[in-house]
Short mmCIF file of C-alpha atoms and ligand atoms in Angstrom, two decimals:
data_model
loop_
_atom_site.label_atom_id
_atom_site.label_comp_id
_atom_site.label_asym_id
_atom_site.label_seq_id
_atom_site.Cartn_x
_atom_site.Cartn_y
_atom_site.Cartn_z
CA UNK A 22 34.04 -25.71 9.79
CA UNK A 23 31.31 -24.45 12.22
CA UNK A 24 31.25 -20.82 12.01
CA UNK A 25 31.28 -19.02 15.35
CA UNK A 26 31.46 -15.84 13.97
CA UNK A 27 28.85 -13.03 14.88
CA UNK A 28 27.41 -10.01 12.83
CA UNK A 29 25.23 -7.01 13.64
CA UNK A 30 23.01 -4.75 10.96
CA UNK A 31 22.27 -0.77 11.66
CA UNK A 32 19.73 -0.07 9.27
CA UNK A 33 18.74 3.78 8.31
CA UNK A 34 16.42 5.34 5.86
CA UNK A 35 13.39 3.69 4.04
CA UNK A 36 11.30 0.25 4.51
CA UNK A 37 12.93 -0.85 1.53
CA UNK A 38 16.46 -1.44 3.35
CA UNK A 39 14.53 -3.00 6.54
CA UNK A 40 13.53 -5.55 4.02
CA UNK A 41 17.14 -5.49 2.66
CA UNK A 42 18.71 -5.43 6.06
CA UNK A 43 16.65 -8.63 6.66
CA UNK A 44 17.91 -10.15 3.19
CA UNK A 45 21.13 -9.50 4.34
CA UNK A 46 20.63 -11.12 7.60
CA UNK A 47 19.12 -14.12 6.08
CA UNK A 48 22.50 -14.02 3.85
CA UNK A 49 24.63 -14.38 6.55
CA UNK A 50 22.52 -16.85 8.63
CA UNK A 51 22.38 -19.14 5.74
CA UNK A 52 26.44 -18.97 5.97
CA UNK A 53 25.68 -20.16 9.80
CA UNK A 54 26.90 -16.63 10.89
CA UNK A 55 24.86 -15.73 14.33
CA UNK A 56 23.22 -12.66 14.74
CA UNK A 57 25.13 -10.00 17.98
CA UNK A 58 23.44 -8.68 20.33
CA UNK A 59 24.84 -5.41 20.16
CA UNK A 60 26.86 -3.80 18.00
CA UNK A 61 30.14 -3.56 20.73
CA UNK A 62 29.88 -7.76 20.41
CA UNK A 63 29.93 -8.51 16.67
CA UNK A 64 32.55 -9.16 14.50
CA UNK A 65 30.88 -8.11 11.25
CA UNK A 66 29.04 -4.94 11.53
CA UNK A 67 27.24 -3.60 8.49
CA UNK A 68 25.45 -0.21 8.21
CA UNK A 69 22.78 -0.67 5.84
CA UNK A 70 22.48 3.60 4.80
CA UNK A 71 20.55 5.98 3.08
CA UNK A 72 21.49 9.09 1.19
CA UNK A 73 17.88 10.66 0.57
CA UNK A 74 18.80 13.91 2.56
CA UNK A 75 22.04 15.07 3.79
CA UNK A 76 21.08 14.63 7.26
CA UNK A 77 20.81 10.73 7.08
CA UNK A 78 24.46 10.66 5.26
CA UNK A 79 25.23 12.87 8.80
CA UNK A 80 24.18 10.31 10.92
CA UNK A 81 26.05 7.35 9.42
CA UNK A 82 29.20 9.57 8.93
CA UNK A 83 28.82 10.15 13.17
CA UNK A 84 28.54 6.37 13.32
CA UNK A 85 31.08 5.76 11.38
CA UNK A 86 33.18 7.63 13.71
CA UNK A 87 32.13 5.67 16.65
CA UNK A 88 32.67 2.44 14.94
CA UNK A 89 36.31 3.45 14.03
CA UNK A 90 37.12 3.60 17.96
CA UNK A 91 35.43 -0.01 18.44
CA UNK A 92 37.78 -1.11 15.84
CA UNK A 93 40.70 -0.01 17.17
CA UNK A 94 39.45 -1.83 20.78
CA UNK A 95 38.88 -4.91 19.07
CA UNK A 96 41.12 -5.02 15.81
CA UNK A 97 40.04 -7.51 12.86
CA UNK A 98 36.52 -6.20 13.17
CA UNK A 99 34.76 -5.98 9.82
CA UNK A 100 33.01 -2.53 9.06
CA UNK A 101 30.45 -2.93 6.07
CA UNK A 102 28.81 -0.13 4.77
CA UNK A 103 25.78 -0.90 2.65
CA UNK A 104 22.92 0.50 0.81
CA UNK A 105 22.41 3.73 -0.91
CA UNK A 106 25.47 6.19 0.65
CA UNK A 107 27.72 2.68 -0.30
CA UNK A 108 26.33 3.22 -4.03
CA UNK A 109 26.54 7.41 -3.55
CA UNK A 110 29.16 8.06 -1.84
CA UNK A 111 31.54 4.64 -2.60
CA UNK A 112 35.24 6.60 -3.56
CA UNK A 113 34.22 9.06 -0.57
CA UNK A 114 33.99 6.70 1.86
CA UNK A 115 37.22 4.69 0.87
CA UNK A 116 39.03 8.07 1.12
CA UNK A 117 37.48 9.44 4.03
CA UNK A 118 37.41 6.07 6.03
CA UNK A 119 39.98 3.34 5.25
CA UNK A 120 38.88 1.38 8.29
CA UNK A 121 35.94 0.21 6.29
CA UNK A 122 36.80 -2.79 5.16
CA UNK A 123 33.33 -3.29 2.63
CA UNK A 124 31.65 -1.12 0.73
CA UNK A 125 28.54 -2.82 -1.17
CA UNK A 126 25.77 -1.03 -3.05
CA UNK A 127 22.06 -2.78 -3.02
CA UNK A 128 22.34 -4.96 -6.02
CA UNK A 129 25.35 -6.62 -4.93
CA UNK A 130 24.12 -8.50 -1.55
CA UNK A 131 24.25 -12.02 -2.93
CA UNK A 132 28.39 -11.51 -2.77
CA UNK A 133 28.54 -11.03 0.92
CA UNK A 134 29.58 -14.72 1.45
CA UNK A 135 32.53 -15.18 -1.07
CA UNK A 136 33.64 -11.18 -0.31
CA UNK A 137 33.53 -11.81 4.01
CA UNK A 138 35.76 -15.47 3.02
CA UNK A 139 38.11 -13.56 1.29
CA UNK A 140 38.29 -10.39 3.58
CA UNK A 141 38.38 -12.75 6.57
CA UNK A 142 41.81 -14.21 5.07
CA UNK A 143 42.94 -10.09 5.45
CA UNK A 144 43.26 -8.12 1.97
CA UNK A 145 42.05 -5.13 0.69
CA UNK A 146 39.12 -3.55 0.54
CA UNK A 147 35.81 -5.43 -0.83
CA UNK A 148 34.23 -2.94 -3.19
CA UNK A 149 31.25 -3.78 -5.22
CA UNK A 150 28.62 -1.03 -6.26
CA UNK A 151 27.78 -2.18 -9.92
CA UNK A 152 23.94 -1.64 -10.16
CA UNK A 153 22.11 -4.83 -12.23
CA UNK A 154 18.83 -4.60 -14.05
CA UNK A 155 17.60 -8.03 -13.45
CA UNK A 156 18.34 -8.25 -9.73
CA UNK A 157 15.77 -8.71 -7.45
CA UNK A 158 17.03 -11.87 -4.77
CA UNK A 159 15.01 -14.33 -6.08
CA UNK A 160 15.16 -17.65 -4.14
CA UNK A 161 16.39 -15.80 -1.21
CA UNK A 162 14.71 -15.70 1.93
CA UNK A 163 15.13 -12.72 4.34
CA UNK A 164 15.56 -13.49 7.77
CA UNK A 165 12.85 -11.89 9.93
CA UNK A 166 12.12 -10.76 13.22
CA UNK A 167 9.00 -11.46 15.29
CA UNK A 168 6.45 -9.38 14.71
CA UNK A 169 3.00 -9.04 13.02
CA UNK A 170 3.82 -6.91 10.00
CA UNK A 171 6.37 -8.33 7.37
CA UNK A 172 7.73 -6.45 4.34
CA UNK A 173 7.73 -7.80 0.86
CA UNK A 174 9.49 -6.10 -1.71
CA UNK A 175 7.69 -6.44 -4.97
CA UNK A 176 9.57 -3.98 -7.38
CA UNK A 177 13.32 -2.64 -6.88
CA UNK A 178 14.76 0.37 -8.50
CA UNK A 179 12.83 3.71 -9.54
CA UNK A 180 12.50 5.50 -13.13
CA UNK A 181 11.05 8.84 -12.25
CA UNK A 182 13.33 10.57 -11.27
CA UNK A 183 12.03 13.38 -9.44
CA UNK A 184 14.66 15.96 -10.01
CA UNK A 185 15.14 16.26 -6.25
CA UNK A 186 15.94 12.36 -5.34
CA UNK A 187 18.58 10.58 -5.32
CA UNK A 188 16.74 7.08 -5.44
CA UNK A 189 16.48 6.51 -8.90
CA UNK A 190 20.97 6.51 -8.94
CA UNK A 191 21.36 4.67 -5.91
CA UNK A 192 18.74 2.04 -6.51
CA UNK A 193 18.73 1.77 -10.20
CA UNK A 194 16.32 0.81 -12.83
CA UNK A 195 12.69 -0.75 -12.09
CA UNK A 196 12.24 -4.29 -11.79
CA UNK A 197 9.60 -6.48 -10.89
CA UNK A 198 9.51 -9.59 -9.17
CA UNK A 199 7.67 -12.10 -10.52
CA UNK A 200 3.95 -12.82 -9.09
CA UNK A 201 5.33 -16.46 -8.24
CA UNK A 202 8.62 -15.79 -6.04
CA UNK A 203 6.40 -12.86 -4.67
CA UNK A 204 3.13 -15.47 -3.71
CA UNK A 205 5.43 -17.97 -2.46
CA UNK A 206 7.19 -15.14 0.36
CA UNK A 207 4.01 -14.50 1.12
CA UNK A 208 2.83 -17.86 1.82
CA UNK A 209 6.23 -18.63 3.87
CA UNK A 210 5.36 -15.43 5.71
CA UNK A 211 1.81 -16.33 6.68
CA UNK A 212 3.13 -19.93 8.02
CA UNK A 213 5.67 -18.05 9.88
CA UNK A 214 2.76 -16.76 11.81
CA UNK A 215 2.38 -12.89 10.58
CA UNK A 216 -1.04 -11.34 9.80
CA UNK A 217 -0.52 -8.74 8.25
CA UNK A 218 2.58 -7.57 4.75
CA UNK A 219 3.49 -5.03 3.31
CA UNK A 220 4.33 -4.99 0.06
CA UNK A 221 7.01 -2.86 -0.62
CA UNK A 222 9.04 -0.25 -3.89
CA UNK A 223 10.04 3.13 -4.60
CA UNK A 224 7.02 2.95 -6.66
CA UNK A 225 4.84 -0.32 -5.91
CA UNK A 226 2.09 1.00 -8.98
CA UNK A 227 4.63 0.56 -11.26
CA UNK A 228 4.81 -2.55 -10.52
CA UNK A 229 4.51 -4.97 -14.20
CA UNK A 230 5.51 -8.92 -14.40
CA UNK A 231 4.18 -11.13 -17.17
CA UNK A 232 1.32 -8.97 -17.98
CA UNK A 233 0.08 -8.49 -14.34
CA UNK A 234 0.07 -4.71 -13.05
CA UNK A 235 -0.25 -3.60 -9.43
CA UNK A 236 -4.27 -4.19 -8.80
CA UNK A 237 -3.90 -7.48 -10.00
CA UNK A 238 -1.19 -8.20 -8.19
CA UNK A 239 -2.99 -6.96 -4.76
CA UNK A 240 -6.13 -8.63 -5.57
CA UNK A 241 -3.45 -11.80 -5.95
CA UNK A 242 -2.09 -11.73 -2.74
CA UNK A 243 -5.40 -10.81 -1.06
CA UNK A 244 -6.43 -14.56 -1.78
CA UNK A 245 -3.78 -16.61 0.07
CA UNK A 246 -5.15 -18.35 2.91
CA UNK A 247 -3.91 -17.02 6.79
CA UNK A 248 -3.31 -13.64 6.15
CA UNK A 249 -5.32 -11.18 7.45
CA UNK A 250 -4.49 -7.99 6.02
CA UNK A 251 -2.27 -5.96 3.29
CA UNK A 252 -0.80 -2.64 2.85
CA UNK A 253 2.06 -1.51 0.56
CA UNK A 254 4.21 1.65 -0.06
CA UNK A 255 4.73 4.12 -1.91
CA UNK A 256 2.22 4.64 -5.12
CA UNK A 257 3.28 7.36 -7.40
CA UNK A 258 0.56 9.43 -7.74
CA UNK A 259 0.78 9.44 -11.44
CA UNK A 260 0.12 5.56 -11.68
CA UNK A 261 -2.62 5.77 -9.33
CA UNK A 262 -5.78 4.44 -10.92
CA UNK A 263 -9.28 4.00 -10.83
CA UNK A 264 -8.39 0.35 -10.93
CA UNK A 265 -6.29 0.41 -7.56
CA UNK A 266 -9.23 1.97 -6.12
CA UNK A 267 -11.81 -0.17 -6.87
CA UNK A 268 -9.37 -3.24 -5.35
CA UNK A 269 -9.03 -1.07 -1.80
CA UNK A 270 -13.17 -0.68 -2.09
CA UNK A 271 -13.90 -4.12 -2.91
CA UNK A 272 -11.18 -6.22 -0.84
CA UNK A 273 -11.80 -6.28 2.69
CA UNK A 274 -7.83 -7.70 3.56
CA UNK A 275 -6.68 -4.26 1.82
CA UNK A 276 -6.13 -1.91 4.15
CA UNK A 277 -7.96 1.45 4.08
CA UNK A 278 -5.25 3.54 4.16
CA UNK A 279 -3.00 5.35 1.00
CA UNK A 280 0.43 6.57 1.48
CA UNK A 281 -0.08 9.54 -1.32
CA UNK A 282 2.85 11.49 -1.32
CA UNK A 283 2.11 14.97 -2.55
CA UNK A 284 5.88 16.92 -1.84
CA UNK A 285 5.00 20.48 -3.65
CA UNK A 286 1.37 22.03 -3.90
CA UNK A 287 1.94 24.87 -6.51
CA UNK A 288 2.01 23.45 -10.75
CA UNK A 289 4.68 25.09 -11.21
CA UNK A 290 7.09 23.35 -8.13
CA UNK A 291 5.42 19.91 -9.45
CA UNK A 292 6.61 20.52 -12.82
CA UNK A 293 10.45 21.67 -11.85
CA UNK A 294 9.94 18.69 -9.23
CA UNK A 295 9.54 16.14 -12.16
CA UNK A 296 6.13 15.01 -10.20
CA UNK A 297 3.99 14.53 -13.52
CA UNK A 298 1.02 15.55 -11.95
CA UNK A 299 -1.03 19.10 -11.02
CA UNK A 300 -2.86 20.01 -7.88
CA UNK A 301 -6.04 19.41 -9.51
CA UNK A 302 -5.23 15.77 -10.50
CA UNK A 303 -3.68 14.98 -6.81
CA UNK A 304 -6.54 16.34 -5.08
CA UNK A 305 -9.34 15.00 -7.41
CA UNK A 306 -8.05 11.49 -6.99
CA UNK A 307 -7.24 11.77 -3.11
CA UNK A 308 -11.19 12.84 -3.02
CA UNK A 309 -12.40 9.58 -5.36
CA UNK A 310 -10.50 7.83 -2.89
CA UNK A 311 -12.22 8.80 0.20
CA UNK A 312 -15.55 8.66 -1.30
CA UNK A 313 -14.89 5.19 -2.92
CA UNK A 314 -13.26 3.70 0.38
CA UNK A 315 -14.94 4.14 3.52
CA UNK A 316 -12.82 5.42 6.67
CA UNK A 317 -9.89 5.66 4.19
CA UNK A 318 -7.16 7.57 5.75
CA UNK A 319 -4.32 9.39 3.36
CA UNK A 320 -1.08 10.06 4.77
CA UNK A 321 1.85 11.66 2.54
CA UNK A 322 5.21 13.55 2.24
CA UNK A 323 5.73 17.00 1.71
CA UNK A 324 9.08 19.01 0.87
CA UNK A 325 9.35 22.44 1.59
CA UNK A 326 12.16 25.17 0.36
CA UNK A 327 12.79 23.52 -3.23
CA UNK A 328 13.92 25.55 -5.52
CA UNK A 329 12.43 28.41 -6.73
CA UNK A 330 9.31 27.95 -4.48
CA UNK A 331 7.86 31.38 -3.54
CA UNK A 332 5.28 31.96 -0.68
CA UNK A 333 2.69 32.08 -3.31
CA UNK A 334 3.87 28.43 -4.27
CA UNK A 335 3.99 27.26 -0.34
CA UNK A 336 0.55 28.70 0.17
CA UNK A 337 -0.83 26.00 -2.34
CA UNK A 338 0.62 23.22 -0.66
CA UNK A 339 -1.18 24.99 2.17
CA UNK A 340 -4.05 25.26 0.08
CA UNK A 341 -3.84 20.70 -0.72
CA UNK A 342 -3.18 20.19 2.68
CA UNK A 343 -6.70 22.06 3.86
CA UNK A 344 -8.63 20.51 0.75
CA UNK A 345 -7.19 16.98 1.90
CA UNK A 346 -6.95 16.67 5.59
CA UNK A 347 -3.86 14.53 5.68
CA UNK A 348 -4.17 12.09 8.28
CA UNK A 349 -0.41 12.19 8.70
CA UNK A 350 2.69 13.70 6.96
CA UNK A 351 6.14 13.33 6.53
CA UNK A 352 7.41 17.01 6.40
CA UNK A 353 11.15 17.84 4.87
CA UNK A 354 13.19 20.90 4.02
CA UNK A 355 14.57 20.45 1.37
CA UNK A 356 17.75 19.13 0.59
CA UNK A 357 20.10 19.57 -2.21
CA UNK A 358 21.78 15.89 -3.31
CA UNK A 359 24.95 16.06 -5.63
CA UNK A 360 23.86 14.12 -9.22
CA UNK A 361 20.91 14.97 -9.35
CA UNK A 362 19.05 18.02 -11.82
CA UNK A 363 17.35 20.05 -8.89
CA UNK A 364 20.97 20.21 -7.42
CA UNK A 365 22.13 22.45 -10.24
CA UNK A 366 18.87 24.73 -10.11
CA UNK A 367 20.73 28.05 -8.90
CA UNK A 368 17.24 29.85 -7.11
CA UNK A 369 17.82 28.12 -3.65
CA UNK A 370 15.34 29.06 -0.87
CA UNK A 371 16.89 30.66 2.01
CA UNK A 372 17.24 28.25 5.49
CA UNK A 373 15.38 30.61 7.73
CA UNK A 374 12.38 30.21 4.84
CA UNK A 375 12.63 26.76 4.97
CA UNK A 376 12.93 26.44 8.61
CA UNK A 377 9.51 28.67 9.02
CA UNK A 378 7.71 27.13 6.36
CA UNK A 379 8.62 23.81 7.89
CA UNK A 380 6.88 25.18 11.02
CA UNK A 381 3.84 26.04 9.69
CA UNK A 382 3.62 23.24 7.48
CA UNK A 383 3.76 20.87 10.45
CA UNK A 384 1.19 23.42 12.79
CA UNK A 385 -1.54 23.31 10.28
CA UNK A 386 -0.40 19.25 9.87
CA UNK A 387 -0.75 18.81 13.78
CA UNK A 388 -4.40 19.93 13.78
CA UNK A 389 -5.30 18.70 10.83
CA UNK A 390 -3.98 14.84 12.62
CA UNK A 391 -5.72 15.72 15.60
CA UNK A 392 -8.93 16.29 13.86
CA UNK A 393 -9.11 13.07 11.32
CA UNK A 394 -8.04 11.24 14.58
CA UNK A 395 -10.95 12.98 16.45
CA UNK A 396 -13.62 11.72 14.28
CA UNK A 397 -12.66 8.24 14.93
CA UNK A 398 -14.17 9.03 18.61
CA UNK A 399 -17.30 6.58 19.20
CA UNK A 400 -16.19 4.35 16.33
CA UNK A 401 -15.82 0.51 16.76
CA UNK A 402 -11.88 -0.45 14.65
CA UNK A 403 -10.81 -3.78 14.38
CA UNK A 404 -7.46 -3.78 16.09
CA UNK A 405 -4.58 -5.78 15.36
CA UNK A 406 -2.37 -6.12 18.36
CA UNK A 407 1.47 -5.67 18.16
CA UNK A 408 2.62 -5.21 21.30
CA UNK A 409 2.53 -3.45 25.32
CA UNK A 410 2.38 -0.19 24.97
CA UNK A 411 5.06 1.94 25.21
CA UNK A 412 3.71 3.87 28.93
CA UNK A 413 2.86 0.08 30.45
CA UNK A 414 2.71 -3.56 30.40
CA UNK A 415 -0.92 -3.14 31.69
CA UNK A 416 -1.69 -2.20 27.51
CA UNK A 417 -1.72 -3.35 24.65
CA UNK A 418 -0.76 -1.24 21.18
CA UNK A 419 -2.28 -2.15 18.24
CA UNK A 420 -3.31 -1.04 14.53
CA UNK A 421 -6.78 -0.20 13.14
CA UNK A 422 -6.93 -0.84 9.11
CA UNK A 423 -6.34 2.29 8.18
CA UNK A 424 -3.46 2.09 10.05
CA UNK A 425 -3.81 4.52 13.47
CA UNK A 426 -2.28 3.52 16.57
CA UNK A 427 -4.34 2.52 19.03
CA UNK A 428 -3.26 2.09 22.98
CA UNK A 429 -6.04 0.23 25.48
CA UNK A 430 -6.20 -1.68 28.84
CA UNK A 431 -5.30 -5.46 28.17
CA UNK A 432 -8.15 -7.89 28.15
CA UNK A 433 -7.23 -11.33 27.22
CA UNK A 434 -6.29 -10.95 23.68
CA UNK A 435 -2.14 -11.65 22.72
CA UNK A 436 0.24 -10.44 20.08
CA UNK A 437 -1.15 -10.77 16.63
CA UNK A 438 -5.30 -11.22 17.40
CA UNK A 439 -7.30 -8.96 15.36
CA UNK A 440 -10.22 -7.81 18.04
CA UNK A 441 -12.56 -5.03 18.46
CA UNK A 442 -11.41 -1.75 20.04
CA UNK A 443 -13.55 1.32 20.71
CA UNK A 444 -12.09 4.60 20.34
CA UNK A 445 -12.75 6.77 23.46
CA UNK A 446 -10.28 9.35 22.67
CA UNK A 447 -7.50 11.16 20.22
CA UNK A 448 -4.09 12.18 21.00
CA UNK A 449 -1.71 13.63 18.54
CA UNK A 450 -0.35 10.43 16.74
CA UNK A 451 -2.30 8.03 19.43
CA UNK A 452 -5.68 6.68 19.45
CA UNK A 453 -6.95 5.50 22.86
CA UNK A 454 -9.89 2.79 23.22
CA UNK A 455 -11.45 0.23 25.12
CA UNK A 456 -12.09 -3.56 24.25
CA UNK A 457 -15.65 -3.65 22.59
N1 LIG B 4 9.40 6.71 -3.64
C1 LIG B 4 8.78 7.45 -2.66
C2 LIG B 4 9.65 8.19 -1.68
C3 LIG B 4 11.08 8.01 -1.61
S1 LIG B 4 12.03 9.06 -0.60
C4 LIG B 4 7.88 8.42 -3.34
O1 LIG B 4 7.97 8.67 -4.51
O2 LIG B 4 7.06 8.96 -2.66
C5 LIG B 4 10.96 9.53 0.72
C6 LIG B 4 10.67 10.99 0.77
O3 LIG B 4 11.83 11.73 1.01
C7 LIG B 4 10.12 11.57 -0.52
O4 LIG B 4 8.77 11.31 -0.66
C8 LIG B 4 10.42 13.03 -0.37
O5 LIG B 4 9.37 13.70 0.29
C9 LIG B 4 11.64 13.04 0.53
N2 LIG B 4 12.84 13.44 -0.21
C10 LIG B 4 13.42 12.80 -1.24
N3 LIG B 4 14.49 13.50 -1.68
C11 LIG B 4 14.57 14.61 -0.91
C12 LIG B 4 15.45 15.74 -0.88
N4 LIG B 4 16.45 15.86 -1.73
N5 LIG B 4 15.24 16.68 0.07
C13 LIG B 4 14.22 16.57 0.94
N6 LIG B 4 13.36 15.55 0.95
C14 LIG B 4 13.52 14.57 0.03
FE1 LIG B 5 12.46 9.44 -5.67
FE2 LIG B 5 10.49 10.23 -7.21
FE3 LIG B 5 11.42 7.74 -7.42
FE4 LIG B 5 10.03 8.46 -5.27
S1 LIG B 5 9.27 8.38 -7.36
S2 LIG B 5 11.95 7.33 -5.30
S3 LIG B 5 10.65 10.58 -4.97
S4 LIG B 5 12.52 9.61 -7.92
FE1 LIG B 6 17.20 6.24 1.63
FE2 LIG B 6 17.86 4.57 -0.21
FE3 LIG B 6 15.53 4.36 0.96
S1 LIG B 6 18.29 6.72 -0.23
S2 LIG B 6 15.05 6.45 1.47
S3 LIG B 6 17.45 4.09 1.92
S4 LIG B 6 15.99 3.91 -1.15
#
């Protein structure tokens, strides 16, 4: 029978569920289910969440609530929650809202066919949140949009647990995929027509299948034939190596840019933080890297307000941020998550401490941008072009290697050239150029 039903997919949180979002979506267009327009016209609508910080539970909770109503418009609607507040928060949910129908943690996406037949033919709820140690889609292909950049995960799960994250429960052990599965997305990707991947994991350096480690793997990928350039994230500092750098210094297709994320400045924060690494051995690598790599830029997240820091401790993440230069940060208060050890540490930073060292952080953050992005003044990038810009059709947006946004007047270039852009000015996230 020809299926003319239609689905839609909210996704929220991290890359890794845009690539499962688009797994998901390649699920359910294998089944011949069509993709909605909009959320008020599908049948099936799946959240696909994240539980990282309270505030993203928040915002699926408020969607939630807005869903409910559409339900009760447009009864037999199928709610599907998915993704990490599925796997956290699975008996909550099913309490707290009986209208959703499916409630699926990220291991268990391969079910959605047999669990929509049997929910379509109205029973109880679908539940399935059992984490796996070997799953990693193989042999499925996730449905993509248009674009330049795809995503490719290369390694689910995460081991190291930091004692403030939640990751490591709701996404389960590491896993690797293998180098062939991995090689042949890519390949499918490039004769799709993208330039550029990126390969994706919790932890991408931990990355180990048959013998090959993360480097290899890069240096791998680097040689299929069409694509034009390749970035990944996240790297644990702690697996960061001299290997990795030499690949980003030697391998023209690898982006110059590291996503390093620091979160505490101060030993003693690292160490309750589970981090595995000291100040010195963060900043003495991010410095190897920018001498090794030239134009490099490092971009990273930061948590403020975990337990136990004192303003001595916050003045040493101060203290990496002005021996670094971030090009960009993502800045968080932190935020306690049930399960996990930080959660029980009882010497919890006041909010209004939080809230001004938040402010600061991002200040000194904001100038620090402005002046990496400053520098770039003068310089000839190579540009990859995305899209208009957001302020007018009359420009083109694009990406420089290492990854800074760059807006300019349209010449004759389209979607997806790589051409070269000069860089007459420096906003606060925005580069602005000219066609060279
Ligand atoms: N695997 C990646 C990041 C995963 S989560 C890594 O190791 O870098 C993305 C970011 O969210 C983290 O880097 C951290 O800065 C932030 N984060 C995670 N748990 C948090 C919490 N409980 N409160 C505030 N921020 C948190
Ligand atoms: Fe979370 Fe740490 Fe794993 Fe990153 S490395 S996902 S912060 S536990
Ligand atoms: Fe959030 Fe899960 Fe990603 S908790 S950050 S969506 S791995």
């Amino acid at each position: 029978m020809k299926q003319t039903k239609t689905y839609y997919i909210e996704t929220y949180g991290c890359q890794m569920n845009v690539y499962d979002s688009e797994l998901v979506a390649g699920i359910m267009e294998r089944e011949s289910y069509l993709r909605a327009e909009s959320v008020e016209q599908a049948d099936i609508i799946f959240l696909n969440t994240c539980s990282v910080r309270e505030h993203a539970e928040d915002k699926v909770h408020a969607r939630l609530g807005v869903l409910k109503a559409q339900k009760e418009k447009k009864p037999g609607t199928i709610i599907g929650v998915l993704g990490c507040m599925a796997q956290n928060l699975r008996d909550d949910l099913l309490i707290r809202r009986p209208y959703v129908d499916v409630v699926l943690g990220p291991d268990s996406y391969r079910r959605i066919p047999d669990l929509l037949n049997e929910r379509l033919a109205p029973q109880e709820h679908i539940v399935d949140t059992k984490l796996s140690r070997m799953e990693v889609y193989e042999g499925l292909f996730p449905a993509r949009r248009e674009g330049v950049g795809a995503w490719v995960s290369i390694i689910r799960g995460c081991d190291k647990f930091c004692t403030f994250c939640i990751v490591p429960f709701t996404r389960g052990r590491e896993r690797s995929r293998t180098v062939e599965s991995i090689v042949t997305e890519v390949q499918q990707i490039v004769a799709e027509g993208f330039k550029e991947i990126t390969l994706l994991g919790q932890n991408v350096n931990s990355y180990l299948s048959e013998g090959v480690r993360f480097p290899e793997l890069l240096e791998i990928v680097t040689e299929i034939e069409g694509l034009e350039r390749v970035r990944y994230t996240s790297p644990h500092p702690q697996d960061f190596n001299d290997k990795l750098i030499a690949v980003h210094a030697t391998h023209p297709k690898v982006c110059n840019h590291v996503h390093f994320p620091l979160q505490a400045g101060s030993d003693q924060i690292l160490e309750r933080m589970n981090r595995t690494y000291t100040q010195s051995h963060f900043v003495a690598l991010a410095q190897k890297m920018r001498s090794a790599v030239p134009g490099l830029s490092i971009t990273t997240d930061i948590i403020v307000g975990f337990p136990g820091e004192t303003e001595a401790d916050f003045q040493e993440t101060l203290d990496v941020m002005n021996a670094v230069k971030f090009d960009s940060a993502f800045t968080f208060k932190y935020s306690p998550r049930a399960g996990t050890k930080a959660a029980e540490f009882k010497d919890s930073v006041p909010e209004d401490v939080k809230q001004d060292r938040l402010e600061r952080l991002i200040e000194i953050q904001r100038q620090h941008t402005l002046e990496q992005n400053e520098a770039h003044i003068g310089e000839v990038h190579a540009v990859l072009v995305e899209k208009d810009s957001k302020k007018s059709s009359d420009q083109h947006m694009g990406r420089t290697r290492n990854n800074k946004i760059v807006v300019f007047d349209k010449g004759s270039e389209t979607t997806g050239d790589i051409i070269n852009v000069r860089i007459t000015g420096a906003g606060g996230i925005t580069l602005f150029g000219e066609l060279a």
